[in-house]
Tab-separated table of C-alpha atoms in Angstrom:
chain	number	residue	atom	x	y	z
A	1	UNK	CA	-27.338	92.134	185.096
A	2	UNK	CA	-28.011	92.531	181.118
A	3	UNK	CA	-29.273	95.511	179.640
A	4	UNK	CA	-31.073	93.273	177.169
A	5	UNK	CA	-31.902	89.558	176.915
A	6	UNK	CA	-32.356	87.847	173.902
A	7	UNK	CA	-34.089	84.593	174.068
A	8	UNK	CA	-33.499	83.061	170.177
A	9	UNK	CA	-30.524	83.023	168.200
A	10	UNK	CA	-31.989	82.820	164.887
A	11	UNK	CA	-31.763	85.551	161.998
A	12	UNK	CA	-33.785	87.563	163.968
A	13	UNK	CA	-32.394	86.732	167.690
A	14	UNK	CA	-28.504	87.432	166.325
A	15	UNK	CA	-29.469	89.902	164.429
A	16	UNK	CA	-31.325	91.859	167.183
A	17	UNK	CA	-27.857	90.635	169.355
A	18	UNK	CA	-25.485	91.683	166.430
A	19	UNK	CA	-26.962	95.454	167.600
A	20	UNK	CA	-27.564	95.682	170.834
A	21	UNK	CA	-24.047	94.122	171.773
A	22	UNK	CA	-22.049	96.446	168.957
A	23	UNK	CA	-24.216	99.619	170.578
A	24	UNK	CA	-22.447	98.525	173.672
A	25	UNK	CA	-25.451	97.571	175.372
A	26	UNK	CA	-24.496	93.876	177.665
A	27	UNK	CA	-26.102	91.544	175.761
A	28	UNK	CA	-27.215	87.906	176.500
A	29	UNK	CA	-28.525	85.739	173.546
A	30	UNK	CA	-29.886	82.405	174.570
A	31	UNK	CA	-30.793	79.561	172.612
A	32	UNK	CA	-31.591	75.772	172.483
A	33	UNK	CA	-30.215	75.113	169.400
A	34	UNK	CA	-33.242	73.613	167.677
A	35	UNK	CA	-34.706	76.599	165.323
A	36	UNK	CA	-35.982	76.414	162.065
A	37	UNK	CA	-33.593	77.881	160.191
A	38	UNK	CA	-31.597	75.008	161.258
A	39	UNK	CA	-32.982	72.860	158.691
A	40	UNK	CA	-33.025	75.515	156.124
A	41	UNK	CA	-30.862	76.018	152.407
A	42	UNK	CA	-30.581	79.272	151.387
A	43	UNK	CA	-30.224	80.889	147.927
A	44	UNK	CA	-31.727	83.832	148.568
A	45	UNK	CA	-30.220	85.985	151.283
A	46	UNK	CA	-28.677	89.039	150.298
A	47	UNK	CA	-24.919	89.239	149.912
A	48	UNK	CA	-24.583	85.279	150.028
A	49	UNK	CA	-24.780	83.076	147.145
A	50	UNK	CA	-25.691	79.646	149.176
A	51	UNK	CA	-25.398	78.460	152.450
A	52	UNK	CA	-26.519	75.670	155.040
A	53	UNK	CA	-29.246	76.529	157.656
A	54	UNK	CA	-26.699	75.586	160.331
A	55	UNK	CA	-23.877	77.343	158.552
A	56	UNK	CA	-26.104	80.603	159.017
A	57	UNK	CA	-26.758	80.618	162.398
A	58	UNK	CA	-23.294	79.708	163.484
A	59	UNK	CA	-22.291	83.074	161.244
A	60	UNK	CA	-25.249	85.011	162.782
A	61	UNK	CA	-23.612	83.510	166.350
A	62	UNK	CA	-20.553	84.488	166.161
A	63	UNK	CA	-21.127	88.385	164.159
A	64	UNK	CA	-22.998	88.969	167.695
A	65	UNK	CA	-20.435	87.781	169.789
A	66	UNK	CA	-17.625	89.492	168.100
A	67	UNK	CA	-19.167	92.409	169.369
A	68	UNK	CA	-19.295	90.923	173.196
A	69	UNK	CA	-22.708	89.210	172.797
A	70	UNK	CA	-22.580	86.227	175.777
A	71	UNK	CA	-24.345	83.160	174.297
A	72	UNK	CA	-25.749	80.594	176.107
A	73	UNK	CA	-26.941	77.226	174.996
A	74	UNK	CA	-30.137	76.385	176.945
A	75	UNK	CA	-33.913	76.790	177.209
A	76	UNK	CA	-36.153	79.854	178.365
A	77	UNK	CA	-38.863	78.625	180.328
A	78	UNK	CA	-40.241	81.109	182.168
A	79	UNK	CA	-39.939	85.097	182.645
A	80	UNK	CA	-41.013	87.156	185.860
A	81	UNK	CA	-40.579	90.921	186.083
A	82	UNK	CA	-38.215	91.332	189.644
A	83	UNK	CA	-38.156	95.318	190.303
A	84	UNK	CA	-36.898	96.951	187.379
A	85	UNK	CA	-35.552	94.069	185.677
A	86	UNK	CA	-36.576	90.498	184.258
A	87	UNK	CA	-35.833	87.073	185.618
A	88	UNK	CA	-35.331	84.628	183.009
A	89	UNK	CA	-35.520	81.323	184.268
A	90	UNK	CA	-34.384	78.633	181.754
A	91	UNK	CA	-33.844	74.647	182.070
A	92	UNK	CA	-30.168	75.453	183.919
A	93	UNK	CA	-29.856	78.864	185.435
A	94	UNK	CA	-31.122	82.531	185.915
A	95	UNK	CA	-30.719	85.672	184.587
A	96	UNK	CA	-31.304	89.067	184.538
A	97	UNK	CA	-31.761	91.898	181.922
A	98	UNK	CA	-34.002	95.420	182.228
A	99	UNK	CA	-34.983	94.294	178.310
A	100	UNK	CA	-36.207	91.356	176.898
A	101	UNK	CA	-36.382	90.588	173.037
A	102	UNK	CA	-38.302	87.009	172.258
A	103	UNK	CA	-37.104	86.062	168.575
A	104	UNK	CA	-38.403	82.634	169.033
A	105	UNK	CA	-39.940	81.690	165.557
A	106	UNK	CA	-42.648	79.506	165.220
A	107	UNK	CA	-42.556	78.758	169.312
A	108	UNK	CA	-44.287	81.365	171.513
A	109	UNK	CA	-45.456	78.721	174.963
A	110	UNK	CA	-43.718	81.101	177.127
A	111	UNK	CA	-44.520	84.138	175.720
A	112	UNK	CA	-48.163	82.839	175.861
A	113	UNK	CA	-47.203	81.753	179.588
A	114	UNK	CA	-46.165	85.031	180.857
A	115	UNK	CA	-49.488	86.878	179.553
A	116	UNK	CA	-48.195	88.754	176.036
A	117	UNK	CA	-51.142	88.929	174.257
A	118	UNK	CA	-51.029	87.019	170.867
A	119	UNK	CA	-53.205	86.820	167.589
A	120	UNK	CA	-53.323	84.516	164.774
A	121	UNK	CA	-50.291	83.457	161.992
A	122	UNK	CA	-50.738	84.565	158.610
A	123	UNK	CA	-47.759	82.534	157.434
A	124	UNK	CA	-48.424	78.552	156.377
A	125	UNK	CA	-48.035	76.116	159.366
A	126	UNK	CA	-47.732	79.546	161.883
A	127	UNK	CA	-50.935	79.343	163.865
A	128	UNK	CA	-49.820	81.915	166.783
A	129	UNK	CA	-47.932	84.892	166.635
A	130	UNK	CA	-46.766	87.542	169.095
A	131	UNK	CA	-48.971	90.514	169.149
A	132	UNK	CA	-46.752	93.414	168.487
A	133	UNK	CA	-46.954	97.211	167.636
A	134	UNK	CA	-45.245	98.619	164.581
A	135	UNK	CA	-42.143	99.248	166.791
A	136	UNK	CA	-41.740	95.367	167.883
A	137	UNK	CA	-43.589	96.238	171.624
A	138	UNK	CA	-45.551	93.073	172.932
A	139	UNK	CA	-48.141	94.197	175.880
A	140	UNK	CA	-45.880	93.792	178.630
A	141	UNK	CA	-43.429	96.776	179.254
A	142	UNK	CA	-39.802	95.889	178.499
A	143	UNK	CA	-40.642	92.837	176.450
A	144	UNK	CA	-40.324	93.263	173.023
A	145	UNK	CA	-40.290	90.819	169.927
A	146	UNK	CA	-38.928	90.133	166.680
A	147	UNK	CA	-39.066	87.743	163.889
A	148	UNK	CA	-41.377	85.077	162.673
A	149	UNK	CA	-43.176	85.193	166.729
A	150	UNK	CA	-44.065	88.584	165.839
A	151	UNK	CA	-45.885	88.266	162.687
A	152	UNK	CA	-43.695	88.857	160.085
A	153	UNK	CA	-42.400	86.418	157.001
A	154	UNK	CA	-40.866	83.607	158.115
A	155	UNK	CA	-38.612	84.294	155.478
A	156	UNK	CA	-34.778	83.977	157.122
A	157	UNK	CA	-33.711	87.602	155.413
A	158	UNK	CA	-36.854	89.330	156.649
A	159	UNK	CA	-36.651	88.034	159.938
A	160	UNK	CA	-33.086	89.225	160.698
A	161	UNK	CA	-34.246	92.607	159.318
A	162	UNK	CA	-36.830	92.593	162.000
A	163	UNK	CA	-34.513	91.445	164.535
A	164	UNK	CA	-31.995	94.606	163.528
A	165	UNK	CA	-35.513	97.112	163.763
A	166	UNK	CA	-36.748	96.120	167.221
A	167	UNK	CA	-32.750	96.112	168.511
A	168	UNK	CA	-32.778	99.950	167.175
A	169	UNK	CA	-36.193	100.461	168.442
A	170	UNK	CA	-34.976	99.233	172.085
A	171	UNK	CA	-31.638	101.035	172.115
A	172	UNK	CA	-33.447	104.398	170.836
A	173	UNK	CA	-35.969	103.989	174.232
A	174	UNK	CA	-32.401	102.936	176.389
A	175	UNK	CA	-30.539	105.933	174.999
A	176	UNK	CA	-33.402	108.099	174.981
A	177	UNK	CA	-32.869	109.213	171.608
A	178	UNK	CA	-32.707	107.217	168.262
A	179	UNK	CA	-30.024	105.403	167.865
A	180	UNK	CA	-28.143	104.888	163.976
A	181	UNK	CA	-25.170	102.385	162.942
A	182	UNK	CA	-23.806	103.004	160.027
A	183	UNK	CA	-20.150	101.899	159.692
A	184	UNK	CA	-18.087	103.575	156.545
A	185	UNK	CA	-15.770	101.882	154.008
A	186	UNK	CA	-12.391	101.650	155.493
A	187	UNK	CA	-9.402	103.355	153.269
C-alpha cells in the first residue's frame, strides 16, 4: 500500500510527488500522458529560460522519481474508500494509498464521480473546478487536490507551487506536525 496516491503528473502532480516521495512518504504518481502542459512552450518558469511542454513534464517525472516516486502510465477511473485506505481503480490495475492528491488540470469526471463537491472555473475555457479549502482539502477525508482542478491559475509555475503546498499540507497531517524541506548549498 501507498501512503499517498497521486493521480496527475503535471507541474502540480510531480511537484506534489517531487515531496511526498523525497519526505520518504511511498509515493505513486499516475498518469495518462495526455495533460495540458503537454502542448505547452514555456518562457516563463522560474530558473529556466525555454523549454517544450513535453520536455517539462518528463523533468517534473523524473525529479519525483529520483526520490523513489513509482510512476505509472495509465488512467484513474474510479476511487472507493476500502477501510482506512483508497482503492484506485484505473483502465489496467488497482491500487492502494491512505492519501489521495487529484492534480488533474482541466479534467475533474472522477472527482465529480466519487462525490467531491465542485464549483465553477474562473480561468478561460475552465468551467469546473475542485472545491478546495485554503489547505488543498476537497470534501472527502483523505482526498486532497492541487493545481488547475483546484482553482488556481492554470499557469504551469503556479500550479507546481500548488502541487508542492498541498504535498506539505498532507505530510504535516501524516507526520502530525508541519513538515519543512529546505536543502542547503553543498561546499
Amino acid at each position: 500500500m501507498y501512503d499517498i496516491a497521486i493521480i496527475g503528473a503535471g507541474p502540480a502532480g510531480a511537484s506534489a510527488a517531487l515531496f511526498t516521495a523525497k519526505a520518504g512518504k511511498k509515493t505513486l504518481l499516475i498518469d495518462n500522458d495526455k495533460g495540458m502542459t503537454r502542448r505547452a512552450w514555456f518562457e516563463n518558469f522560474y530558473g529556466i529560460m525555454e523549454i517544450g511542454g513535453p520536455e517539462m513534464v518528463e523533468l517534473g517525472e523524473k525529479q519525483a522519481q529520483k526520490f523513489g516516486a513509482e510512476l505509472v502510465r495509465d488512467k484513474a477511473v474510479d476511487i472507493q474508500k476500502k477501510g482506512d485506505a483508497f482503492q484506485i481503480q484505473t483502465e489496467n490495475g488497482q491500487y492502494e494509498a491512505k492519501y489521495v492528491i487529484l492534480a488533474t488540470g482541466a479534467i475533474t469526471d472522477v472527482a465529480e464521480k466519487i462525490g467531491i463537491r465542485t464549483k465553477p472555473g474562473t480561468e478561460p475555457r475552465i468551467k469546473t473546478v475542485l472545491d478546495v479549502d485554503i489547505n488543498g482539502k476537497t470534501n472527502i477525508d483523505g482526498i486532497w487536490a492541487a493545481g488547475t482542478c483546484a482553482g488556481v491559475s492554470v499557469h504551469a509555475i503556479i500550479t507546481a507551487g500548488d502541487g508542492a503546498k498541498v504535498a506539505i499540507n498532507v505530510i504535516s497531517e501524516i507526520n502530525g506536525e508541519r513538515y519543512v524541506d529546505h536543502d542547503v548549498l553543498k561546499a
